[in-house]
Amino acid sequence: MRKSVSYPTDPETASAGQRALAGAALERSAWFGVCRPATRESLLARGHLRVMQRGEVLSRQGEHVDHLCLLIDGSLAVSTTTSGGKRHVVRYLEPGQLMNLVPVLHEQPAIHDAASHATSLVLLMHRTQIQEALETEPALAKALMRLLCLRARQTYNGLSDSALLPLAQRCAIALLQLAEPYGLPREEGLAISLKLSQDEFADMVGCSRPM
């Protein structure tokens, strides 16, 4: 099982360790990895590293967003909640994923709620940093365009699944979606390392816990 990172409490030690993790994550990233080293170094130097505890909110639906978030470690729960309190979890983001890409590019409010599912480390990059990088890094623009297309396709498929498929099949699809980023090989198949309660899993598939 993937171990959670214990972050040092000393500010100087924590800063050095966190920045090393963030620098490695930028280099490995499918998006920022295509950038020149100088661009990644600038994003890291001017970005803000934030440690989030479980349940801590990164952004709320409808609120103004100025920063693109790169998840370095941990997990972010991306969700929507109705006025009546019913919650739907769209996805649990894994390390290396981006949050709030659309509102940062579109300069509009956040589309979803985002909160830390476990102790997490994120790199927050201001809108102006991203705009500057896009102007000088054509490969980054293409990579982010592919990401937006992929997420749009997933959203359309999810809408069809929720409207047409029975609950058992929606559960199977949700498990397969979790298996890709969180699956650990076992003799009998895969074990999902992300810890979810039955209520949290029910929020993913759009039903009540008893169902």
PDB file of C-alpha atoms in Angstrom:
ATOM      1  CA  MET A   1       0.000   0.000   0.000  1.00  0.00           C
ATOM      2  CA  ARG A   2       1.185   3.495  -0.799  1.00  0.00           C
ATOM      3  CA  LYS A   3       2.473   5.163   2.369  1.00  0.00           C
ATOM      4  CA  SER A   4       1.432   8.705   3.230  1.00  0.00           C
ATOM      5  CA  VAL A   5       4.215  11.242   3.515  1.00  0.00           C
ATOM      6  CA  SER A   6       5.048  12.683   6.919  1.00  0.00           C
ATOM      7  CA  TYR A   7       6.077  16.296   6.456  1.00  0.00           C
ATOM      8  CA  PRO A   8       8.721  17.833   8.738  1.00  0.00           C
ATOM      9  CA  THR A   9       7.626  20.550  11.137  1.00  0.00           C
ATOM     10  CA  ASP A  10      10.763  22.654  10.856  1.00  0.00           C
ATOM     11  CA  PRO A  11      10.006  25.402   8.243  1.00  0.00           C
ATOM     12  CA  GLU A  12      13.415  25.294   6.504  1.00  0.00           C
ATOM     13  CA  THR A  13      13.577  21.498   6.377  1.00  0.00           C
ATOM     14  CA  ALA A  14       9.960  21.260   5.274  1.00  0.00           C
ATOM     15  CA  SER A  15      10.499  23.831   2.531  1.00  0.00           C
ATOM     16  CA  ALA A  16      13.524  22.014   1.124  1.00  0.00           C
ATOM     17  CA  GLY A  17      11.841  18.605   1.232  1.00  0.00           C
ATOM     18  CA  GLN A  18       8.561  19.842  -0.205  1.00  0.00           C
ATOM     19  CA  ARG A  19      10.263  21.732  -3.019  1.00  0.00           C
ATOM     20  CA  ALA A  20      12.289  18.678  -3.938  1.00  0.00           C
ATOM     21  CA  LEU A  21       9.063  16.644  -4.184  1.00  0.00           C
ATOM     22  CA  ALA A  22       7.360  19.380  -6.188  1.00  0.00           C
ATOM     23  CA  GLY A  23      10.292  19.749  -8.567  1.00  0.00           C
ATOM     24  CA  ALA A  24      10.284  16.019  -9.249  1.00  0.00           C
ATOM     25  CA  ALA A  25       6.511  16.062  -9.777  1.00  0.00           C
ATOM     26  CA  LEU A  26       6.781  18.892 -12.308  1.00  0.00           C
ATOM     27  CA  GLU A  27       9.460  17.013 -14.221  1.00  0.00           C
ATOM     28  CA  ARG A  28       7.436  13.770 -14.261  1.00  0.00           C
ATOM     29  CA  SER A  29       4.205  15.536 -15.157  1.00  0.00           C
ATOM     30  CA  ALA A  30       2.664  14.677 -18.517  1.00  0.00           C
ATOM     31  CA  TRP A  31       2.034  18.408 -18.956  1.00  0.00           C
ATOM     32  CA  PHE A  32       4.864  20.364 -17.377  1.00  0.00           C
ATOM     33  CA  GLY A  33       7.379  17.670 -18.221  1.00  0.00           C
ATOM     34  CA  VAL A  34       7.297  18.915 -21.829  1.00  0.00           C
ATOM     35  CA  CYS A  35       8.450  22.379 -20.733  1.00  0.00           C
ATOM     36  CA  ARG A  36      12.030  23.611 -20.653  1.00  0.00           C
ATOM     37  CA  PRO A  37      13.795  23.178 -17.283  1.00  0.00           C
ATOM     38  CA  ALA A  38      13.931  26.968 -16.857  1.00  0.00           C
ATOM     39  CA  THR A  39      10.136  27.172 -17.161  1.00  0.00           C
ATOM     40  CA  ARG A  40       9.607  24.460 -14.551  1.00  0.00           C
ATOM     41  CA  GLU A  41      12.097  26.143 -12.224  1.00  0.00           C
ATOM     42  CA  SER A  42      10.230  29.423 -12.578  1.00  0.00           C
ATOM     43  CA  LEU A  43       6.863  27.793 -11.852  1.00  0.00           C
ATOM     44  CA  LEU A  44       8.286  26.191  -8.728  1.00  0.00           C
ATOM     45  CA  ALA A  45      10.120  29.295  -7.508  1.00  0.00           C
ATOM     46  CA  ARG A  46       7.081  31.555  -7.888  1.00  0.00           C
ATOM     47  CA  GLY A  47       4.498  28.952  -6.868  1.00  0.00           C
ATOM     48  CA  HIS A  48       3.131  28.359  -3.390  1.00  0.00           C
ATOM     49  CA  LEU A  49       3.430  24.983  -1.659  1.00  0.00           C
ATOM     50  CA  ARG A  50       0.607  24.123   0.722  1.00  0.00           C
ATOM     51  CA  VAL A  51       0.133  21.172   3.060  1.00  0.00           C
ATOM     52  CA  MET A  52      -3.550  20.273   3.424  1.00  0.00           C
ATOM     53  CA  GLN A  53      -5.068  18.140   6.154  1.00  0.00           C
ATOM     54  CA  ARG A  54      -7.953  15.716   5.550  1.00  0.00           C
ATOM     55  CA  GLY A  55     -11.147  17.650   4.889  1.00  0.00           C
ATOM     56  CA  GLU A  56      -9.391  20.963   4.268  1.00  0.00           C
ATOM     57  CA  VAL A  57     -10.981  22.830   1.357  1.00  0.00           C
ATOM     58  CA  LEU A  58      -8.936  23.905  -1.646  1.00  0.00           C
ATOM     59  CA  SER A  59     -11.772  25.605  -3.539  1.00  0.00           C
ATOM     60  CA  ARG A  60     -15.561  25.734  -3.584  1.00  0.00           C
ATOM     61  CA  GLN A  61     -17.945  25.617  -6.502  1.00  0.00           C
ATOM     62  CA  GLY A  62     -18.859  29.119  -7.637  1.00  0.00           C
ATOM     63  CA  GLU A  63     -15.936  30.840  -5.914  1.00  0.00           C
ATOM     64  CA  HIS A  64     -13.266  32.826  -7.723  1.00  0.00           C
ATOM     65  CA  VAL A  65     -10.084  30.842  -8.474  1.00  0.00           C
ATOM     66  CA  ASP A  66      -6.691  32.394  -9.169  1.00  0.00           C
ATOM     67  CA  HIS A  67      -4.377  29.381  -8.895  1.00  0.00           C
ATOM     68  CA  LEU A  68      -3.872  26.178 -10.831  1.00  0.00           C
ATOM     69  CA  CYS A  69      -3.234  23.301  -8.441  1.00  0.00           C
ATOM     70  CA  LEU A  70      -0.787  20.454  -9.077  1.00  0.00           C
ATOM     71  CA  LEU A  71      -1.270  17.629  -6.591  1.00  0.00           C
ATOM     72  CA  ILE A  72       2.156  16.516  -5.355  1.00  0.00           C
ATOM     73  CA  ASP A  73       1.138  13.951  -2.747  1.00  0.00           C
ATOM     74  CA  GLY A  74      -2.088  12.680  -1.190  1.00  0.00           C
ATOM     75  CA  SER A  75      -5.554  12.802  -2.758  1.00  0.00           C
ATOM     76  CA  LEU A  76      -8.158  15.463  -3.581  1.00  0.00           C
ATOM     77  CA  ALA A  77     -11.891  14.733  -3.562  1.00  0.00           C
ATOM     78  CA  VAL A  78     -13.589  16.589  -6.420  1.00  0.00           C
ATOM     79  CA  SER A  79     -17.338  16.884  -5.858  1.00  0.00           C
ATOM     80  CA  THR A  80     -20.569  18.838  -6.235  1.00  0.00           C
ATOM     81  CA  THR A  81     -23.242  19.321  -3.577  1.00  0.00           C
ATOM     82  CA  THR A  82     -26.871  20.265  -4.170  1.00  0.00           C
ATOM     83  CA  SER A  83     -28.742  22.888  -2.152  1.00  0.00           C
ATOM     84  CA  GLY A  84     -30.429  19.976  -0.394  1.00  0.00           C
ATOM     85  CA  GLY A  85     -27.093  18.583   0.762  1.00  0.00           C
ATOM     86  CA  LYS A  86     -26.808  15.654  -1.667  1.00  0.00           C
ATOM     87  CA  ARG A  87     -23.170  15.136  -2.658  1.00  0.00           C
ATOM     88  CA  HIS A  88     -21.695  13.556  -5.761  1.00  0.00           C
ATOM     89  CA  VAL A  89     -17.969  12.775  -5.911  1.00  0.00           C
ATOM     90  CA  VAL A  90     -16.760  13.259  -9.462  1.00  0.00           C
ATOM     91  CA  ARG A  91     -13.287  11.864  -8.868  1.00  0.00           C
ATOM     92  CA  TYR A  92     -10.502  11.317  -6.368  1.00  0.00           C
ATOM     93  CA  LEU A  93      -7.469  12.955  -7.929  1.00  0.00           C
ATOM     94  CA  GLU A  94      -4.130  11.193  -7.529  1.00  0.00           C
ATOM     95  CA  PRO A  95      -0.630  12.763  -7.374  1.00  0.00           C
ATOM     96  CA  GLY A  96       0.385  14.394 -10.636  1.00  0.00           C
ATOM     97  CA  GLN A  97      -3.148  15.558 -11.509  1.00  0.00           C
ATOM     98  CA  LEU A  98      -4.268  19.166 -12.020  1.00  0.00           C
ATOM     99  CA  MET A  99      -7.193  20.884 -10.320  1.00  0.00           C
ATOM    100  CA  ASN A 100      -9.022  24.066 -11.403  1.00  0.00           C
ATOM    101  CA  LEU A 101      -7.578  24.115 -14.925  1.00  0.00           C
ATOM    102  CA  VAL A 102     -10.816  25.296 -16.564  1.00  0.00           C
ATOM    103  CA  PRO A 103     -11.570  28.219 -14.197  1.00  0.00           C
ATOM    104  CA  VAL A 104      -7.949  29.399 -14.372  1.00  0.00           C
ATOM    105  CA  LEU A 105      -7.892  29.354 -18.185  1.00  0.00           C
ATOM    106  CA  HIS A 106     -11.449  30.611 -18.572  1.00  0.00           C
ATOM    107  CA  GLU A 107     -11.212  33.166 -15.738  1.00  0.00           C
ATOM    108  CA  GLN A 108     -14.545  32.001 -14.353  1.00  0.00           C
ATOM    109  CA  PRO A 109     -15.602  30.583 -10.941  1.00  0.00           C
ATOM    110  CA  ALA A 110     -14.714  27.072  -9.804  1.00  0.00           C
ATOM    111  CA  ILE A 111     -16.807  24.275 -11.324  1.00  0.00           C
ATOM    112  CA  HIS A 112     -16.487  21.826  -8.416  1.00  0.00           C
ATOM    113  CA  ASP A 113     -15.665  21.642  -4.746  1.00  0.00           C
ATOM    114  CA  ALA A 114     -12.171  20.327  -4.019  1.00  0.00           C
ATOM    115  CA  ALA A 115     -11.019  19.126  -0.608  1.00  0.00           C
ATOM    116  CA  SER A 116      -8.161  17.027   0.680  1.00  0.00           C
ATOM    117  CA  HIS A 117      -9.135  13.383   1.161  1.00  0.00           C
ATOM    118  CA  ALA A 118      -5.928  12.692   3.103  1.00  0.00           C
ATOM    119  CA  THR A 119      -2.927  14.742   4.153  1.00  0.00           C
ATOM    120  CA  SER A 120      -1.844  16.263   0.859  1.00  0.00           C
ATOM    121  CA  LEU A 121       0.837  18.491  -0.607  1.00  0.00           C
ATOM    122  CA  VAL A 122      -0.134  20.803  -3.471  1.00  0.00           C
ATOM    123  CA  LEU A 123       1.697  23.335  -5.622  1.00  0.00           C
ATOM    124  CA  LEU A 124      -0.408  26.408  -6.394  1.00  0.00           C
ATOM    125  CA  MET A 125       0.594  28.376  -9.499  1.00  0.00           C
ATOM    126  CA  HIS A 126      -0.990  31.767 -10.134  1.00  0.00           C
ATOM    127  CA  ARG A 127      -2.975  32.409 -13.296  1.00  0.00           C
ATOM    128  CA  THR A 128      -0.313  34.839 -14.573  1.00  0.00           C
ATOM    129  CA  GLN A 129       2.379  32.152 -14.265  1.00  0.00           C
ATOM    130  CA  ILE A 130       0.324  29.733 -16.338  1.00  0.00           C
ATOM    131  CA  GLN A 131      -0.457  32.352 -18.978  1.00  0.00           C
ATOM    132  CA  GLU A 132       3.231  33.237 -19.297  1.00  0.00           C
ATOM    133  CA  ALA A 133       4.187  29.562 -19.602  1.00  0.00           C
ATOM    134  CA  LEU A 134       1.544  28.971 -22.286  1.00  0.00           C
ATOM    135  CA  GLU A 135       2.894  31.886 -24.335  1.00  0.00           C
ATOM    136  CA  THR A 136       6.443  30.521 -24.357  1.00  0.00           C
ATOM    137  CA  GLU A 137       5.785  26.754 -24.314  1.00  0.00           C
ATOM    138  CA  PRO A 138       3.692  25.539 -27.305  1.00  0.00           C
ATOM    139  CA  ALA A 139       4.066  21.933 -26.155  1.00  0.00           C
ATOM    140  CA  LEU A 140       2.436  22.818 -22.831  1.00  0.00           C
ATOM    141  CA  ALA A 141      -0.564  24.343 -24.607  1.00  0.00           C
ATOM    142  CA  LYS A 142      -1.008  21.178 -26.682  1.00  0.00           C
ATOM    143  CA  ALA A 143      -0.681  18.937 -23.639  1.00  0.00           C
ATOM    144  CA  LEU A 144      -3.280  20.891 -21.663  1.00  0.00           C
ATOM    145  CA  MET A 145      -5.612  20.868 -24.676  1.00  0.00           C
ATOM    146  CA  ARG A 146      -5.385  17.062 -24.800  1.00  0.00           C
ATOM    147  CA  LEU A 147      -6.098  16.920 -21.072  1.00  0.00           C
ATOM    148  CA  LEU A 148      -9.207  19.086 -21.444  1.00  0.00           C
ATOM    149  CA  CYS A 149     -10.446  16.882 -24.300  1.00  0.00           C
ATOM    150  CA  LEU A 150      -9.867  13.728 -22.248  1.00  0.00           C
ATOM    151  CA  ARG A 151     -11.745  15.113 -19.256  1.00  0.00           C
ATOM    152  CA  ALA A 152     -14.612  16.266 -21.488  1.00  0.00           C
ATOM    153  CA  ARG A 153     -14.885  12.762 -22.950  1.00  0.00           C
ATOM    154  CA  GLN A 154     -14.922  11.260 -19.438  1.00  0.00           C
ATOM    155  CA  THR A 155     -17.634  13.702 -18.389  1.00  0.00           C
ATOM    156  CA  TYR A 156     -19.856  12.830 -21.374  1.00  0.00           C
ATOM    157  CA  ASN A 157     -19.394   9.105 -20.768  1.00  0.00           C
ATOM    158  CA  GLY A 158     -20.191   9.575 -17.096  1.00  0.00           C
ATOM    159  CA  LEU A 159     -23.427  11.389 -17.886  1.00  0.00           C
ATOM    160  CA  SER A 160     -24.549   8.548 -20.123  1.00  0.00           C
ATOM    161  CA  ASP A 161     -23.568   5.916 -17.546  1.00  0.00           C
ATOM    162  CA  SER A 162     -25.463   7.620 -14.718  1.00  0.00           C
ATOM    163  CA  ALA A 163     -28.586   7.965 -16.859  1.00  0.00           C
ATOM    164  CA  LEU A 164     -28.620   4.557 -18.540  1.00  0.00           C
ATOM    165  CA  LEU A 165     -26.753   1.948 -16.494  1.00  0.00           C
ATOM    166  CA  PRO A 166     -28.072   0.022 -13.472  1.00  0.00           C
ATOM    167  CA  LEU A 167     -26.383   0.465 -10.092  1.00  0.00           C
ATOM    168  CA  ALA A 168     -24.302  -2.739 -10.252  1.00  0.00           C
ATOM    169  CA  GLN A 169     -22.663  -1.630 -13.496  1.00  0.00           C
ATOM    170  CA  ARG A 170     -22.044   1.891 -12.164  1.00  0.00           C
ATOM    171  CA  CYS A 171     -20.300   0.348  -9.154  1.00  0.00           C
ATOM    172  CA  ALA A 172     -18.111  -1.759 -11.437  1.00  0.00           C
ATOM    173  CA  ILE A 173     -17.161   1.283 -13.514  1.00  0.00           C
ATOM    174  CA  ALA A 174     -16.307   3.290 -10.389  1.00  0.00           C
ATOM    175  CA  LEU A 175     -14.056   0.482  -9.155  1.00  0.00           C
ATOM    176  CA  LEU A 176     -12.286   0.313 -12.521  1.00  0.00           C
ATOM    177  CA  GLN A 177     -11.735   4.077 -12.429  1.00  0.00           C
ATOM    178  CA  LEU A 178     -10.157   3.763  -8.977  1.00  0.00           C
ATOM    179  CA  ALA A 179      -8.084   0.766  -9.999  1.00  0.00           C
ATOM    180  CA  GLU A 180      -6.107   2.668 -12.636  1.00  0.00           C
ATOM    181  CA  PRO A 181      -4.508   5.277 -10.329  1.00  0.00           C
ATOM    182  CA  TYR A 182      -4.790   3.436  -7.003  1.00  0.00           C
ATOM    183  CA  GLY A 183      -4.592  -0.265  -7.925  1.00  0.00           C
ATOM    184  CA  LEU A 184      -1.895  -2.447  -6.333  1.00  0.00           C
ATOM    185  CA  PRO A 185      -1.156  -5.882  -7.869  1.00  0.00           C
ATOM    186  CA  ARG A 186      -2.164  -8.911  -5.796  1.00  0.00           C
ATOM    187  CA  GLU A 187      -2.251 -12.634  -6.578  1.00  0.00           C
ATOM    188  CA  GLU A 188      -6.043 -12.525  -6.766  1.00  0.00           C
ATOM    189  CA  GLY A 189      -6.188  -9.272  -8.760  1.00  0.00           C
ATOM    190  CA  LEU A 190      -5.862  -5.665  -7.596  1.00  0.00           C
ATOM    191  CA  ALA A 191      -6.211  -3.978  -4.226  1.00  0.00           C
ATOM    192  CA  ILE A 192      -7.289  -0.319  -4.219  1.00  0.00           C
ATOM    193  CA  SER A 193      -5.045   1.662  -1.911  1.00  0.00           C
ATOM    194  CA  LEU A 194      -7.381   4.658  -1.575  1.00  0.00           C
ATOM    195  CA  LYS A 195      -9.329   4.380   1.675  1.00  0.00           C
ATOM    196  CA  LEU A 196     -13.044   5.047   1.158  1.00  0.00           C
ATOM    197  CA  SER A 197     -16.018   4.550   3.457  1.00  0.00           C
ATOM    198  CA  GLN A 198     -19.213   3.003   2.105  1.00  0.00           C
ATOM    199  CA  ASP A 199     -20.827   6.456   2.209  1.00  0.00           C
ATOM    200  CA  GLU A 200     -17.969   7.926   0.157  1.00  0.00           C
ATOM    201  CA  PHE A 201     -18.239   5.158  -2.428  1.00  0.00           C
ATOM    202  CA  ALA A 202     -22.008   5.687  -2.586  1.00  0.00           C
ATOM    203  CA  ASP A 203     -21.357   9.362  -3.335  1.00  0.00           C
ATOM    204  CA  MET A 204     -19.239   8.271  -6.308  1.00  0.00           C
ATOM    205  CA  VAL A 205     -21.918   6.111  -7.919  1.00  0.00           C
ATOM    206  CA  GLY A 206     -24.832   8.422  -7.100  1.00  0.00           C
ATOM    207  CA  CYS A 207     -26.849   6.370  -4.647  1.00  0.00           C
ATOM    208  CA  SER A 208     -27.516   5.969  -0.941  1.00  0.00           C
ATOM    209  CA  ARG A 209     -25.372   3.735   1.266  1.00  0.00           C
ATOM    210  CA  PRO A 210     -28.184   1.171   1.877  1.00  0.00           C
ATOM    211  CA  MET A 211     -28.682   0.786  -1.883  1.00  0.00           C
TER     212      MET A 211
END
